[in-house]
């Protein structure tokens, strides 16, 4: 039987405001537990929430960036449930009328572009955190996170594979970082994903879905989806039925288990939040947020291709983060002669070396100006591309300039034909058999001679000159 996979994602994005959604407490991550709290976010009775307007603006910006419709009048509701990390007994969220609806994002998997619908983005507040580890059988509650502003971004069930789900997630992850609306650090819980997964036979109605909770890395999301798809297919093929439930994925075991069935958990008794007025935004406010929209990843990629002539691949690599893009543009500004060379050396050489050192581009020991200094020495034939790779190694290690390394290590390229001829003469004298074979018509041996000469010059001979002089001297000229 051929099964089709249906996936819809709900993503919680912490908005990177300085203060919480409804009070003035700090949102800084990693503080001593319960030091960033006040009567409002502790859920004390009679405390009135006041909406953080920056959180609204950042949600609108996100809504505009996904081509969504901004609802000028939206409202807040209470979602009631009991959990120790939720002292109020309800979460303030937008249920009936969200701030944003009907957006989309275009993803690419392989060579195929596809549009994924975004049903809604609503604003809500985060809950606190329960801590169990190393506490000897008791649990502690940290309410620093209680009241941190969130956007929940809900997709249509438009994805058909784990690959598409990951592409969508990465695209959104990149977008919120470019917009500077979230740090989106998954390890810090700033970007969290729940995946809804079902299977069905094409042409029949969608199957019943299971919801996989709180997947905190791209790798685990993929694993959890794959596991869930197999589980459902096996279950149905064995004559069973998928039940609608929430499941927790255990990344250590590589399997998921049922957490709760949706029926009993779903009775949240939403009702309008009486302590907050309806959320009104004006056309002008939306227009001014739109006017100040930063460059988006898709625009940047396009610009890199058009303006600098980069390949789609290089443009993609160098536009992954704003920091990478900024480094590249600073590099091109210093080495204007050849933007493709800049892209090559940054994407293929520098980034690999930084990755080995676990170093991010904004902490690179080699600045754009320093890398440009190296590329200048390739451009003016002081060193070959091959030697330049060794120089870059030394630059990443020691932070010295290319010129200093070339000077102290004596790496300057040999372009003097007298010196090159002398090396060639020695190689010819040392390899009479190969010379005879070459002269007898075995052209393939030419590469052997080039290799010998380059080796004898310790890579410093100018390759173009070696080629030219070798041809002449081997021909006996
Ligand atoms: P709930 O209110 O129970 O969370 P929603 O209707 O809001 O349900 O849907 C939640 C998510 O589930 C959405 O992202 C949606 O795209 C996805 N979804 C809905 N139906 C299916 C299905 N049959 N298979 C997979 N995902 C689905
Ligand atoms: Mg939901
Ligand atoms: Zn507070």
CSV table of C-alpha atoms and ligand atoms in Angstrom, one decimal:
chain,number,residue,atom,x,y,z
A,1,UNK,CA,0.0,0.0,0.0
A,2,UNK,CA,1.2,3.5,-0.7
A,3,UNK,CA,1.0,5.9,2.2
A,4,UNK,CA,1.1,9.6,2.1
A,5,UNK,CA,2.4,11.5,5.1
A,6,UNK,CA,0.7,14.6,6.4
A,7,UNK,CA,2.5,17.0,8.7
A,8,UNK,CA,1.4,20.3,10.3
A,9,UNK,CA,3.7,22.2,12.7
A,10,UNK,CA,3.0,24.4,15.7
A,11,UNK,CA,6.1,26.5,16.6
A,12,UNK,CA,6.6,28.5,19.7
A,13,UNK,CA,9.0,31.4,19.3
A,14,UNK,CA,10.1,33.4,22.2
A,15,UNK,CA,10.1,37.1,21.3
A,16,UNK,CA,13.3,38.8,22.2
A,17,UNK,CA,11.9,41.8,24.1
A,18,UNK,CA,13.9,43.0,27.2
A,19,UNK,CA,10.9,42.6,29.4
A,20,UNK,CA,8.0,40.1,29.7
A,21,UNK,CA,4.7,40.2,27.9
A,22,UNK,CA,2.6,41.6,30.7
A,23,UNK,CA,5.0,43.0,33.3
A,24,UNK,CA,8.4,44.7,33.5
A,25,UNK,CA,10.4,41.7,34.6
A,26,UNK,CA,13.6,40.9,32.6
A,27,UNK,CA,13.6,38.0,30.1
A,28,UNK,CA,17.3,37.4,30.3
A,29,UNK,CA,18.0,33.6,30.0
A,30,UNK,CA,20.0,31.7,32.7
A,31,UNK,CA,19.5,33.9,35.8
A,32,UNK,CA,19.2,32.5,39.3
A,33,UNK,CA,15.8,30.8,39.6
A,34,UNK,CA,12.9,33.1,40.6
A,35,UNK,CA,14.9,36.3,40.5
A,36,UNK,CA,13.1,37.7,37.6
A,37,UNK,CA,9.5,37.7,38.9
A,38,UNK,CA,6.9,40.0,40.2
A,39,UNK,CA,3.3,39.7,41.5
A,40,UNK,CA,2.0,39.7,37.9
A,41,UNK,CA,4.1,36.8,36.5
A,42,UNK,CA,3.9,35.0,39.8
A,43,UNK,CA,0.2,34.9,39.3
A,44,UNK,CA,-0.8,36.8,42.4
A,45,UNK,CA,-4.6,37.5,42.6
A,46,UNK,CA,-5.7,41.0,41.7
A,47,UNK,CA,-2.6,41.9,39.6
A,48,UNK,CA,-3.3,43.5,36.3
A,49,UNK,CA,-1.3,42.6,33.1
A,50,UNK,CA,-0.1,45.4,30.8
A,51,UNK,CA,0.7,44.4,27.3
A,52,UNK,CA,4.3,44.9,26.0
A,53,UNK,CA,3.9,46.9,22.8
A,54,UNK,CA,7.3,45.8,21.4
A,55,UNK,CA,6.1,42.2,21.5
A,56,UNK,CA,3.1,43.2,19.5
A,57,UNK,CA,5.3,45.1,16.9
A,58,UNK,CA,7.6,42.1,16.5
A,59,UNK,CA,4.7,39.8,16.0
A,60,UNK,CA,3.2,42.1,13.4
A,61,UNK,CA,6.6,42.3,11.7
A,62,UNK,CA,6.8,38.5,11.6
A,63,UNK,CA,3.2,38.4,10.2
A,64,UNK,CA,4.1,40.8,7.4
A,65,UNK,CA,7.2,38.8,6.6
A,66,UNK,CA,5.2,35.7,6.0
A,67,UNK,CA,2.7,37.7,3.8
A,68,UNK,CA,0.0,37.3,6.5
A,69,UNK,CA,-3.1,39.3,7.1
A,70,UNK,CA,-2.8,41.5,10.2
A,71,UNK,CA,-6.0,41.7,12.1
A,72,UNK,CA,-6.3,45.3,13.3
A,73,UNK,CA,-8.6,44.1,16.1
A,74,UNK,CA,-7.6,41.0,17.9
A,75,UNK,CA,-8.1,39.9,21.5
A,76,UNK,CA,-6.7,37.8,24.3
A,77,UNK,CA,-8.3,34.8,26.0
A,78,UNK,CA,-7.6,32.6,29.0
A,79,UNK,CA,-6.6,29.0,28.4
A,80,UNK,CA,-7.3,27.2,31.6
A,81,UNK,CA,-5.3,24.3,32.8
A,82,UNK,CA,-3.5,23.2,36.0
A,83,UNK,CA,0.2,22.7,36.0
A,84,UNK,CA,2.7,23.6,38.7
A,85,UNK,CA,4.6,25.9,36.4
A,86,UNK,CA,1.5,27.9,35.7
A,87,UNK,CA,0.6,29.6,39.0
A,88,UNK,CA,-2.3,31.6,37.6
A,89,UNK,CA,-4.1,28.4,36.5
A,90,UNK,CA,-4.5,29.9,33.0
A,91,UNK,CA,-2.3,31.1,30.2
A,92,UNK,CA,-3.1,34.3,28.4
A,93,UNK,CA,-3.2,33.6,24.7
A,94,UNK,CA,-5.1,34.5,21.6
A,95,UNK,CA,-7.7,31.9,20.7
A,96,UNK,CA,-10.7,33.3,19.0
A,97,UNK,CA,-9.1,36.1,17.0
A,98,UNK,CA,-5.3,35.9,16.5
A,99,UNK,CA,-3.1,38.9,15.5
A,100,UNK,CA,-2.1,37.2,12.2
A,101,UNK,CA,-3.8,34.9,9.7
A,102,UNK,CA,-3.4,33.4,6.2
A,103,UNK,CA,0.3,33.7,5.6
A,104,UNK,CA,2.8,31.4,3.9
A,105,UNK,CA,6.4,30.5,3.4
A,106,UNK,CA,8.1,29.0,0.3
A,107,UNK,CA,10.4,26.2,0.9
A,108,UNK,CA,12.8,24.3,-1.4
A,109,UNK,CA,13.5,20.6,-1.2
A,110,UNK,CA,16.0,19.4,-3.8
A,111,UNK,CA,14.9,21.2,-6.9
A,112,UNK,CA,11.3,21.6,-6.0
A,113,UNK,CA,9.8,24.8,-4.6
A,114,UNK,CA,6.7,24.5,-2.5
A,115,UNK,CA,4.4,26.9,-0.6
A,116,UNK,CA,3.5,26.0,2.9
A,117,UNK,CA,0.4,27.8,4.3
A,118,UNK,CA,0.6,29.4,7.7
A,119,UNK,CA,-2.9,29.4,9.4
A,120,UNK,CA,-2.2,31.9,12.1
A,121,UNK,CA,0.3,33.6,14.4
A,122,UNK,CA,-1.0,34.3,17.8
A,123,UNK,CA,0.6,36.0,20.8
A,124,UNK,CA,0.7,34.3,24.2
A,125,UNK,CA,2.9,34.0,27.3
A,126,UNK,CA,5.3,31.3,28.3
A,127,UNK,CA,4.9,29.2,31.4
A,128,UNK,CA,7.6,28.6,34.1
A,129,UNK,CA,9.9,25.6,34.2
A,130,UNK,CA,9.8,22.6,36.4
A,131,UNK,CA,13.2,21.3,37.5
A,132,UNK,CA,13.7,17.7,38.4
A,133,UNK,CA,17.3,16.8,37.8
A,134,UNK,CA,19.7,16.3,40.7
A,135,UNK,CA,17.0,17.2,43.2
A,136,UNK,CA,16.6,13.9,45.0
A,137,UNK,CA,13.0,13.1,44.2
A,138,UNK,CA,11.5,16.5,44.6
A,139,UNK,CA,10.7,19.1,41.9
A,140,UNK,CA,11.5,22.8,42.0
A,141,UNK,CA,9.7,25.5,40.0
A,142,UNK,CA,11.5,28.4,38.3
A,143,UNK,CA,9.2,31.2,37.3
A,144,UNK,CA,11.7,33.3,35.5
A,145,UNK,CA,10.3,32.1,32.2
A,146,UNK,CA,6.7,32.7,33.3
A,147,UNK,CA,5.3,35.5,31.2
A,148,UNK,CA,8.0,35.7,28.5
A,149,UNK,CA,6.3,36.7,25.3
A,150,UNK,CA,5.7,34.0,22.7
A,151,UNK,CA,4.4,33.8,19.1
A,152,UNK,CA,2.8,30.5,18.2
A,153,UNK,CA,3.1,30.0,14.5
A,154,UNK,CA,0.6,27.3,13.3
A,155,UNK,CA,1.0,25.8,9.8
A,156,UNK,CA,-1.5,24.2,7.5
A,157,UNK,CA,-1.1,20.5,7.2
A,158,UNK,CA,0.8,21.1,4.0
A,159,UNK,CA,4.0,19.1,4.5
A,160,UNK,CA,4.4,15.7,3.0
A,161,UNK,CA,7.7,14.4,4.4
A,162,UNK,CA,10.2,15.0,7.3
A,163,UNK,CA,12.4,16.7,4.7
A,164,UNK,CA,9.7,19.3,3.9
A,165,UNK,CA,9.1,19.8,7.6
A,166,UNK,CA,12.7,20.4,8.3
A,167,UNK,CA,13.0,22.8,5.3
A,168,UNK,CA,10.0,24.8,6.6
A,169,UNK,CA,11.4,24.9,10.1
A,170,UNK,CA,14.8,26.0,9.0
A,171,UNK,CA,13.4,28.7,6.8
A,172,UNK,CA,11.2,30.1,9.6
A,173,UNK,CA,14.1,29.8,12.1
A,174,UNK,CA,16.3,31.8,9.7
A,175,UNK,CA,13.5,34.4,9.1
A,176,UNK,CA,12.9,35.2,12.8
A,177,UNK,CA,16.6,35.7,13.3
A,178,UNK,CA,16.9,38.0,10.3
A,179,UNK,CA,13.9,40.0,11.5
A,180,UNK,CA,15.6,40.2,14.9
A,181,UNK,CA,12.3,39.1,16.6
A,182,UNK,CA,13.9,36.1,18.4
A,183,UNK,CA,17.2,34.7,19.3
A,184,UNK,CA,15.6,31.4,18.2
A,185,UNK,CA,18.2,29.4,20.2
A,186,UNK,CA,16.7,25.9,20.3
A,187,UNK,CA,18.9,24.8,23.2
A,188,UNK,CA,17.6,27.7,25.3
A,189,UNK,CA,14.0,26.8,24.3
A,190,UNK,CA,13.6,30.0,22.3
A,191,UNK,CA,12.3,28.1,19.3
A,192,UNK,CA,10.2,25.0,20.1
A,193,UNK,CA,8.3,22.7,17.8
A,194,UNK,CA,5.3,20.4,18.1
A,195,UNK,CA,4.7,18.2,15.1
A,196,UNK,CA,1.3,16.9,14.1
A,197,UNK,CA,1.7,13.7,12.0
A,198,UNK,CA,-0.8,11.5,10.2
A,199,UNK,CA,-0.8,9.0,7.3
A,200,UNK,CA,-3.5,8.2,4.7
A,201,UNK,CA,-4.0,6.7,1.3
A,202,UNK,CA,-3.9,9.4,-1.4
A,203,UNK,CA,-7.4,10.3,-2.5
A,204,UNK,CA,-9.0,9.5,0.9
A,205,UNK,CA,-9.6,11.9,3.8
A,206,UNK,CA,-6.7,12.7,6.1
A,207,UNK,CA,-6.0,10.2,8.8
A,208,UNK,CA,-6.1,10.8,12.6
A,209,UNK,CA,-3.1,12.7,13.8
A,210,UNK,CA,-0.7,12.3,16.7
A,211,UNK,CA,1.0,15.4,18.2
A,212,UNK,CA,4.7,15.1,19.0
A,213,UNK,CA,5.6,17.5,21.8
A,214,UNK,CA,8.5,19.8,22.4
A,215,UNK,CA,11.1,18.6,19.9
A,216,UNK,CA,14.2,20.7,20.6
A,217,UNK,CA,16.6,20.1,17.7
A,218,UNK,CA,16.2,19.6,13.9
A,219,UNK,CA,17.7,16.2,14.2
A,220,UNK,CA,15.3,15.0,16.8
A,221,UNK,CA,12.3,16.4,14.9
A,222,UNK,CA,13.3,14.4,11.9
A,223,UNK,CA,13.8,11.2,13.9
A,224,UNK,CA,10.5,11.7,15.8
A,225,UNK,CA,8.6,12.2,12.6
A,226,UNK,CA,10.2,9.2,10.9
A,227,UNK,CA,9.5,7.1,14.0
A,228,UNK,CA,5.9,8.2,14.2
A,229,UNK,CA,5.2,7.6,10.5
A,230,UNK,CA,6.4,4.0,10.8
A,231,UNK,CA,4.5,3.5,13.9
A,232,UNK,CA,1.2,4.6,12.4
A,233,UNK,CA,1.7,2.6,9.2
A,234,UNK,CA,2.5,-0.5,11.1
A,235,UNK,CA,-0.4,0.0,13.4
A,236,UNK,CA,-2.9,0.4,10.5
A,237,UNK,CA,-1.5,-2.4,8.4
A,238,UNK,CA,-1.8,-4.7,11.5
A,239,UNK,CA,-5.5,-3.8,11.6
A,240,UNK,CA,-5.3,-1.2,14.4
A,241,UNK,CA,-6.4,2.4,14.5
A,242,UNK,CA,-4.4,5.6,15.2
A,243,UNK,CA,-5.9,7.5,18.2
A,244,UNK,CA,-5.6,11.3,18.5
A,245,UNK,CA,-3.1,11.8,21.3
A,246,UNK,CA,-0.1,13.7,22.4
A,247,UNK,CA,3.1,11.7,22.3
A,248,UNK,CA,6.5,12.5,23.9
A,249,UNK,CA,9.6,11.6,21.8
A,250,UNK,CA,12.5,10.1,23.8
A,251,UNK,CA,15.6,11.0,21.8
A,252,UNK,CA,17.8,8.7,23.9
A,253,UNK,CA,15.6,5.7,23.2
A,254,UNK,CA,14.6,6.8,19.7
A,255,UNK,CA,10.9,6.1,20.4
A,256,UNK,CA,7.8,7.9,21.5
A,257,UNK,CA,5.2,7.1,24.1
A,258,UNK,CA,1.7,8.4,24.6
A,259,UNK,CA,1.5,11.3,27.1
A,260,UNK,CA,-2.2,12.0,27.1
A,261,UNK,CA,-5.2,11.6,24.8
A,262,UNK,CA,-6.5,14.7,23.1
A,263,UNK,CA,-10.1,14.3,24.2
A,264,UNK,CA,-9.6,14.7,27.9
A,265,UNK,CA,-6.8,17.3,27.6
A,266,UNK,CA,-8.7,19.5,25.2
A,267,UNK,CA,-11.2,21.0,27.6
A,268,UNK,CA,-9.3,24.3,28.2
A,269,UNK,CA,-12.5,26.3,28.8
A,270,UNK,CA,-11.2,29.3,26.9
A,271,UNK,CA,-12.9,32.5,27.7
A,272,UNK,CA,-12.1,36.2,27.0
A,273,UNK,CA,-9.4,37.7,29.2
A,274,UNK,CA,-11.2,40.4,31.2
A,275,UNK,CA,-8.1,42.1,32.4
A,276,UNK,CA,-6.8,43.2,28.9
A,277,UNK,CA,-8.6,45.5,26.5
A,278,UNK,CA,-9.0,44.2,22.9
A,279,UNK,CA,-5.8,44.6,21.0
A,280,UNK,CA,-6.1,47.4,18.4
A,281,UNK,CA,-3.5,48.4,15.9
A,282,UNK,CA,-3.8,51.1,13.3
A,283,UNK,CA,-3.2,50.9,9.6
A,284,UNK,CA,-0.4,53.5,10.0
A,285,UNK,CA,1.3,51.5,12.6
A,286,UNK,CA,1.3,48.4,10.4
A,287,UNK,CA,2.5,50.5,7.5
A,288,UNK,CA,5.4,51.9,9.4
A,289,UNK,CA,6.4,48.4,10.6
A,290,UNK,CA,6.3,47.3,7.0
A,291,UNK,CA,8.4,50.2,5.9
A,292,UNK,CA,11.1,49.4,8.4
A,293,UNK,CA,11.3,45.7,7.6
A,294,UNK,CA,14.9,44.4,7.4
A,295,UNK,CA,16.1,42.5,4.4
A,296,UNK,CA,14.8,38.9,4.4
A,297,UNK,CA,16.8,35.8,3.7
A,298,UNK,CA,15.2,35.2,0.3
A,299,UNK,CA,15.9,38.8,-0.8
A,300,UNK,CA,19.4,38.6,0.4
A,301,UNK,CA,20.1,35.3,-1.5
A,302,UNK,CA,18.7,36.9,-4.6
A,303,UNK,CA,20.8,40.0,-4.1
A,304,UNK,CA,24.0,37.9,-3.6
A,305,UNK,CA,23.3,36.1,-6.9
A,306,UNK,CA,22.5,39.3,-8.9
A,307,UNK,CA,24.9,41.8,-7.3
A,308,UNK,CA,28.0,39.6,-6.9
A,309,UNK,CA,27.4,36.9,-9.4
A,310,UNK,CA,27.4,34.1,-6.8
A,311,UNK,CA,26.1,30.6,-7.6
A,312,UNK,CA,22.8,29.7,-6.0
A,313,UNK,CA,24.8,27.3,-3.7
A,314,UNK,CA,27.3,30.0,-2.5
A,315,UNK,CA,24.5,32.6,-2.1
A,316,UNK,CA,22.6,30.1,0.1
A,317,UNK,CA,25.6,29.2,2.3
A,318,UNK,CA,26.6,32.9,2.8
A,319,UNK,CA,23.1,34.1,3.6
A,320,UNK,CA,22.4,31.5,6.3
A,321,UNK,CA,22.8,34.1,9.0
A,322,UNK,CA,23.0,37.9,9.1
A,323,UNK,CA,26.5,37.5,10.5
A,324,UNK,CA,27.8,35.4,7.6
A,325,UNK,CA,26.2,37.8,5.1
A,326,UNK,CA,27.8,40.8,6.9
A,327,UNK,CA,31.2,39.2,6.9
A,328,UNK,CA,30.9,38.4,3.2
A,329,UNK,CA,30.0,41.9,2.3
A,330,UNK,CA,32.8,43.4,4.4
A,331,UNK,CA,35.2,41.0,2.6
A,332,UNK,CA,34.0,42.0,-0.9
A,333,UNK,CA,34.4,45.7,0.1
A,334,UNK,CA,38.1,45.0,0.9
A,335,UNK,CA,38.8,42.7,-2.1
A,336,UNK,CA,36.7,44.3,-4.8
A,337,UNK,CA,38.5,42.7,-7.7
A,338,UNK,CA,36.8,39.3,-7.5
A,339,UNK,CA,33.6,38.6,-5.5
A,340,UNK,CA,33.5,35.0,-6.6
A,341,UNK,CA,37.0,34.4,-5.2
A,342,UNK,CA,35.7,36.0,-2.0
A,343,UNK,CA,32.7,33.6,-1.9
A,344,UNK,CA,34.9,30.6,-2.7
A,345,UNK,CA,37.5,31.3,0.0
A,346,UNK,CA,35.0,32.2,2.6
A,347,UNK,CA,32.5,29.3,2.0
A,348,UNK,CA,35.0,26.5,1.1
A,349,UNK,CA,38.1,27.4,3.1
A,350,UNK,CA,37.4,29.8,6.0
A,351,UNK,CA,34.1,28.3,7.2
A,352,UNK,CA,35.5,24.8,7.2
A,353,UNK,CA,38.4,25.8,9.4
A,354,UNK,CA,36.2,27.8,11.8
A,355,UNK,CA,33.9,24.9,12.1
A,356,UNK,CA,36.8,22.6,13.1
A,357,UNK,CA,37.6,25.1,15.9
A,358,UNK,CA,33.9,25.4,16.9
A,359,UNK,CA,34.2,29.1,16.2
A,360,UNK,CA,31.3,31.3,14.9
A,361,UNK,CA,32.0,33.8,12.1
A,362,UNK,CA,31.5,36.8,14.3
A,363,UNK,CA,34.5,35.5,16.4
A,364,UNK,CA,36.6,34.6,13.5
A,365,UNK,CA,40.4,35.2,14.3
A,366,UNK,CA,40.7,36.1,10.6
A,367,UNK,CA,38.9,39.4,9.9
A,368,UNK,CA,37.4,40.2,6.5
A,369,UNK,CA,40.2,42.7,5.9
A,370,UNK,CA,42.8,40.0,6.8
A,371,UNK,CA,41.2,37.5,4.5
A,372,UNK,CA,41.1,40.1,1.8
A,373,UNK,CA,44.8,40.6,2.4
A,374,UNK,CA,45.4,36.9,1.6
A,375,UNK,CA,43.2,37.1,-1.5
A,376,UNK,CA,45.2,40.1,-2.7
A,377,UNK,CA,48.4,38.0,-2.6
A,378,UNK,CA,46.7,35.4,-4.8
A,379,UNK,CA,45.5,38.0,-7.2
A,380,UNK,CA,48.9,39.6,-7.6
A,381,UNK,CA,50.6,36.2,-8.0
A,382,UNK,CA,52.7,36.5,-4.9
A,383,UNK,CA,51.5,33.0,-3.8
A,384,UNK,CA,49.6,30.2,-5.5
A,385,UNK,CA,46.1,29.1,-4.3
A,386,UNK,CA,47.7,26.0,-2.9
A,387,UNK,CA,50.2,27.9,-0.7
A,388,UNK,CA,47.4,30.3,0.2
A,389,UNK,CA,45.6,27.4,1.9
A,390,UNK,CA,48.6,26.8,4.2
A,391,UNK,CA,48.8,30.5,4.9
A,392,UNK,CA,45.1,30.6,5.9
A,393,UNK,CA,45.8,27.7,8.3
A,394,UNK,CA,48.5,29.8,9.9
A,395,UNK,CA,46.2,32.8,10.0
A,396,UNK,CA,43.4,30.9,11.7
A,397,UNK,CA,45.9,29.5,14.2
A,398,UNK,CA,47.9,32.6,15.0
A,399,UNK,CA,45.9,35.5,13.9
A,400,UNK,CA,48.8,37.0,11.9
A,401,UNK,CA,48.4,38.8,8.6
A,402,UNK,CA,49.0,36.9,5.3
A,403,UNK,CA,51.9,39.2,4.4
A,404,UNK,CA,53.6,38.5,7.7
A,405,UNK,CA,53.2,34.7,7.3
A,406,UNK,CA,54.4,34.8,3.7
A,407,UNK,CA,57.4,36.8,4.7
A,408,UNK,CA,58.5,34.8,7.8
A,409,UNK,CA,57.9,31.4,6.2
A,410,UNK,CA,59.5,32.5,2.9
A,411,UNK,CA,56.5,31.4,0.9
A,412,UNK,CA,56.7,33.9,-1.9
A,413,UNK,CA,56.0,32.4,-5.2
A,414,UNK,CA,59.0,31.8,-7.5
A,415,UNK,CA,58.3,33.6,-10.8
A,416,UNK,CA,62.0,34.0,-11.9
A,417,UNK,CA,62.4,31.9,-15.0
A,418,UNK,CA,66.1,31.3,-14.4
A,419,UNK,CA,65.3,29.6,-11.0
A,420,UNK,CA,62.5,27.6,-12.5
A,421,UNK,CA,64.6,26.5,-15.4
A,422,UNK,CA,67.3,25.3,-13.0
A,423,UNK,CA,64.8,23.1,-11.1
A,424,UNK,CA,63.5,21.7,-14.4
A,425,UNK,CA,66.9,20.9,-15.6
A,426,UNK,CA,67.6,18.9,-12.5
A,427,UNK,CA,64.3,17.0,-12.8
A,428,UNK,CA,65.0,16.2,-16.4
A,429,UNK,CA,68.5,14.9,-15.6
A,430,UNK,CA,67.2,12.8,-12.7
A,431,UNK,CA,64.4,11.1,-14.8
A,432,UNK,CA,65.9,10.0,-18.1
A,433,UNK,CA,63.5,7.1,-18.6
A,434,UNK,CA,60.4,9.3,-18.2
A,435,UNK,CA,61.9,11.9,-20.5
A,436,UNK,CA,62.5,9.4,-23.2
A,437,UNK,CA,58.9,8.0,-22.9
A,438,UNK,CA,57.5,11.5,-23.0
A,439,UNK,CA,59.5,12.5,-26.0
A,440,UNK,CA,58.4,9.2,-27.6
A,441,UNK,CA,54.7,10.4,-27.4
A,442,UNK,CA,53.5,9.5,-23.9
A,443,UNK,CA,51.9,12.9,-23.3
A,444,UNK,CA,50.3,11.8,-20.0
A,445,UNK,CA,53.7,12.0,-18.3
A,446,UNK,CA,53.6,15.8,-18.4
A,447,UNK,CA,51.6,15.8,-15.1
A,448,UNK,CA,54.4,13.8,-13.5
A,449,UNK,CA,57.0,16.4,-14.4
A,450,UNK,CA,54.8,19.3,-13.2
A,451,UNK,CA,54.4,17.4,-9.9
A,452,UNK,CA,58.1,16.8,-9.5
A,453,UNK,CA,58.9,20.5,-10.2
A,454,UNK,CA,56.3,21.8,-7.8
A,455,UNK,CA,57.5,19.4,-5.2
A,456,UNK,CA,61.1,20.4,-5.6
A,457,UNK,CA,60.1,24.0,-5.3
A,458,UNK,CA,58.1,23.1,-2.2
A,459,UNK,CA,55.0,24.4,-4.0
A,460,UNK,CA,56.3,27.8,-4.5
A,461,UNK,CA,57.0,27.8,-8.3
A,462,UNK,CA,54.4,29.7,-10.3
A,463,UNK,CA,52.3,26.9,-11.8
A,464,UNK,CA,51.6,28.7,-15.1
A,465,UNK,CA,55.3,29.3,-15.6
A,466,UNK,CA,56.2,25.8,-14.7
A,467,UNK,CA,53.8,24.6,-17.4
A,468,UNK,CA,55.2,26.9,-20.0
A,469,UNK,CA,58.9,26.3,-19.3
A,470,UNK,CA,58.5,22.5,-18.9
A,471,UNK,CA,56.8,22.3,-22.4
A,472,UNK,CA,59.8,24.1,-23.9
A,473,UNK,CA,62.5,22.3,-22.1
A,474,UNK,CA,61.1,18.8,-22.5
A,475,UNK,CA,60.7,19.5,-26.2
A,476,UNK,CA,64.4,20.2,-26.1
A,477,UNK,CA,64.1,23.9,-26.8
B,1,LIG,P1,-5.5,21.7,17.8
B,1,LIG,O1,-6.4,22.9,18.1
B,1,LIG,O2,-6.0,20.4,18.3
B,1,LIG,O3,-4.1,22.0,18.1
B,1,LIG,P2,-5.5,22.5,15.0
B,1,LIG,O4,-6.6,22.3,14.1
B,1,LIG,O5,-5.2,23.9,15.5
B,1,LIG,O6,-5.7,21.5,16.2
B,1,LIG,O7,-4.2,21.9,14.3
B,1,LIG,C1,-3.0,21.9,14.9
B,1,LIG,C2,-2.0,21.5,13.8
B,1,LIG,O8,-2.3,20.2,13.3
B,1,LIG,C3,-1.9,22.4,12.7
B,1,LIG,O9,-0.6,22.7,12.4
B,1,LIG,C4,-2.5,21.6,11.5
B,1,LIG,O10,-1.9,21.9,10.3
B,1,LIG,C5,-2.1,20.2,11.9
B,1,LIG,N1,-3.1,19.2,11.4
B,1,LIG,C6,-4.4,19.2,11.3
B,1,LIG,N2,-4.9,18.1,10.8
B,1,LIG,C7,-3.8,17.2,10.6
B,1,LIG,C8,-3.7,15.9,10.1
B,1,LIG,N3,-4.7,15.2,9.7
B,1,LIG,N4,-2.5,15.4,9.9
B,1,LIG,C9,-1.4,16.1,10.3
B,1,LIG,N5,-1.5,17.4,10.8
B,1,LIG,C10,-2.7,17.9,10.9
B,2,LIG,MG1,-2.6,23.1,19.0
B,3,LIG,ZN1,6.9,39.9,36.3
